[in-house]
Each structure stands twice: as C-alpha cells, then as structure tokens.
C-alpha cells in the first residue's frame, strides 16, 4: 500500500476504524474531526484526577488561585459517562494524582516538578498547608463524593501529569485488550491532555468528552487543549454522543 492508498482498516473516510469492520460488534461515536468506531470490550473510560484537590472549593487548585466554580456540571457529566460506560461493559479507570505526605515522591530540587508544581509552590508559600495538598490519605487527595469507584473499576495513583508515566496503565490496558480510551476529568490542559498524548505515542486511540472536562486556568486553556487534541492527537466528543453510541438513556436512568 502506498501513502496515498486508502488504508484497508478504513471502509468509510468519515469513520475512523482501527481495523476492518467486524460482525456488528462495533459502535460509532460521533466526534470531531470525524466519527470513530470502537468496541466496548476494547475500550476504557479514563477518569482523570477527579479529586477534591481539583474539583472542590478549599482544594489545591482553589487555594493556588485557580477558578473551580464551574466544576459541578463537569462532575455531573462525568457521573453520567461512568454510568453509561459501566452499563456497556466498558472498563472504568480512575486516576488520583499526588504523593506521600512527606512529598518524597514529588522529587527534590533536582526535579523540574519541584519547581513547576503549583501545589508544591503553594505549600512553600504557606507552610501550614504542608502535608495537606495532594497528600495520600488526606481529603485533598480523595476522589469527590459524587464519583466513587465500584467493584470492577480500577483506581491508579500517579506521581506526575501523565497517567502513563510510572504507572501500571499501559500493562493493564494491554492485558485487557483495550485500544480505545475515552477521557474525562480535570485538568484538560494538564493531566488529561498529557495522558492522551502519551497514549497517542503508544498507539492508543484517544477521545476526550469535552463537556466532561475542565481546565486549570483561563477559558482559552480549555479551547487550546481541545484544539490540540482534535487537530493532532485524538478526537473530541460529548457525553450525550457517548451515551447515544453505547445505547444509554441518561434521562431514563436518572428517573
């Protein structure tokens, strides 16, 4: 096959497929810049860092000066996406970002993380917060009450922005035969995008549900992250389209 020939795995240029269409197992997700086909059994829903640190008043982002006032609708949308994924047999994987309460895992002055982490910088400015921000076992590190893992879900700690760095994610995905990743969480422009990018480099097909994410910083950070994903690294969809693709009626199940 030459560079300009139609790939065998693609039967419709308006639908991206990893492999040729099989016997009715696939579902089509409406997305940008084109629809993407996936099989639920080969797909995981990734819930990135939905911790009090990132989504709650009084959490790390809030204390560091970032606006978290608009996270409630995002939490609600992620809750719907999780329910839809579970109903469809899609593996749900939660991430929690943070370190031990002595911050050994965060790295010392020889690590760029020491100098760039806004959590570490905030604690250096406010020593009374030491051991409270992104520290395992503390409220800040905990997942928000609305999004609780259930039996069969996977919960992974991660020490840096990317969910692939120094975690079991890649080996777990391969062991389950998963090729497609659907992303939700906070922050779109930091940990969500970092994880999706690393997945792209490892040959995973990444889709972000735009209305189930929120940025750290001004609104243009969200728009820039979504642009990067849509243009260079993956696909962009919505919770409603995800529910439609897997046949989940959010209104009926909310009743």
mmCIF file of N, CA and C in Angstrom, residues 43-47 82 85-86 89-94 152-155:
data_model
loop_
_atom_site.group_PDB
_atom_site.id
_atom_site.type_symbol
_atom_site.label_atom_id
_atom_site.label_comp_id
_atom_site.label_asym_id
_atom_site.label_seq_id
_atom_site.Cartn_x
_atom_site.Cartn_y
_atom_site.Cartn_z
ATOM 1 N N UNK A 43 -12.428 -0.940 25.048
ATOM 2 C CA UNK A 43 -12.436 0.488 25.362
ATOM 3 C C UNK A 43 -12.407 0.694 26.870
ATOM 4 N N UNK A 44 -11.752 1.755 27.305
ATOM 5 C CA UNK A 44 -11.758 2.140 28.717
ATOM 6 C C UNK A 44 -12.164 3.597 28.839
ATOM 7 N N UNK A 45 -12.933 3.894 29.886
ATOM 8 C CA UNK A 45 -13.247 5.279 30.239
ATOM 9 C C UNK A 45 -12.235 5.709 31.291
ATOM 10 N N UNK A 46 -11.494 6.753 31.001
ATOM 11 C CA UNK A 46 -10.455 7.242 31.902
ATOM 12 C C UNK A 46 -10.979 8.468 32.642
ATOM 13 N N UNK A 47 -11.001 8.392 33.959
ATOM 14 C CA UNK A 47 -11.462 9.497 34.806
ATOM 15 C C UNK A 47 -10.224 10.089 35.473
ATOM 16 N N UNK A 82 -19.739 7.703 33.377
ATOM 17 C CA UNK A 82 -19.343 6.493 34.104
ATOM 18 C C UNK A 82 -20.476 5.476 34.101
ATOM 19 N N UNK A 85 -20.734 3.934 30.709
ATOM 20 C CA UNK A 85 -19.629 3.009 30.463
ATOM 21 C C UNK A 85 -19.854 1.681 31.179
ATOM 22 N N UNK A 86 -20.238 1.755 32.442
ATOM 23 C CA UNK A 86 -20.475 0.517 33.197
ATOM 24 C C UNK A 86 -21.585 -0.309 32.561
ATOM 25 N N UNK A 89 -20.341 -2.252 29.609
ATOM 26 C CA UNK A 89 -19.231 -3.170 29.809
ATOM 27 C C UNK A 89 -17.877 -2.564 29.514
ATOM 28 N N UNK A 90 -17.803 -1.238 29.537
ATOM 29 C CA UNK A 90 -16.545 -0.527 29.323
ATOM 30 C C UNK A 90 -15.816 -0.392 30.656
ATOM 31 N N UNK A 91 -14.548 -0.744 30.674
ATOM 32 C CA UNK A 91 -13.750 -0.655 31.893
ATOM 33 C C UNK A 91 -13.596 0.810 32.308
ATOM 34 N N UNK A 92 -13.793 1.081 33.601
ATOM 35 C CA UNK A 92 -13.652 2.437 34.138
ATOM 36 C C UNK A 92 -12.371 2.500 34.961
ATOM 37 N N UNK A 93 -11.526 3.466 34.643
ATOM 38 C CA UNK A 93 -10.240 3.621 35.320
ATOM 39 C C UNK A 93 -10.149 5.024 35.910
ATOM 40 N N UNK A 94 -10.000 5.093 37.221
ATOM 41 C CA UNK A 94 -9.842 6.362 37.928
ATOM 42 C C UNK A 94 -8.356 6.615 38.186
ATOM 43 N N UNK A 152 -14.858 -3.781 40.283
ATOM 44 C CA UNK A 152 -14.583 -3.931 38.856
ATOM 45 C C UNK A 152 -13.904 -2.727 38.248
ATOM 46 N N UNK A 153 -14.048 -1.561 38.875
ATOM 47 C CA UNK A 153 -13.321 -0.373 38.428
ATOM 48 C C UNK A 153 -11.858 -0.489 38.856
ATOM 49 N N UNK A 154 -11.008 0.271 38.204
ATOM 50 C CA UNK A 154 -9.582 0.309 38.538
ATOM 51 C C UNK A 154 -9.245 1.705 39.045
ATOM 52 N N UNK A 155 -8.494 1.776 40.135
ATOM 53 C CA UNK A 155 -8.029 3.059 40.675
ATOM 54 C C UNK A 155 -6.504 3.037 40.689
#
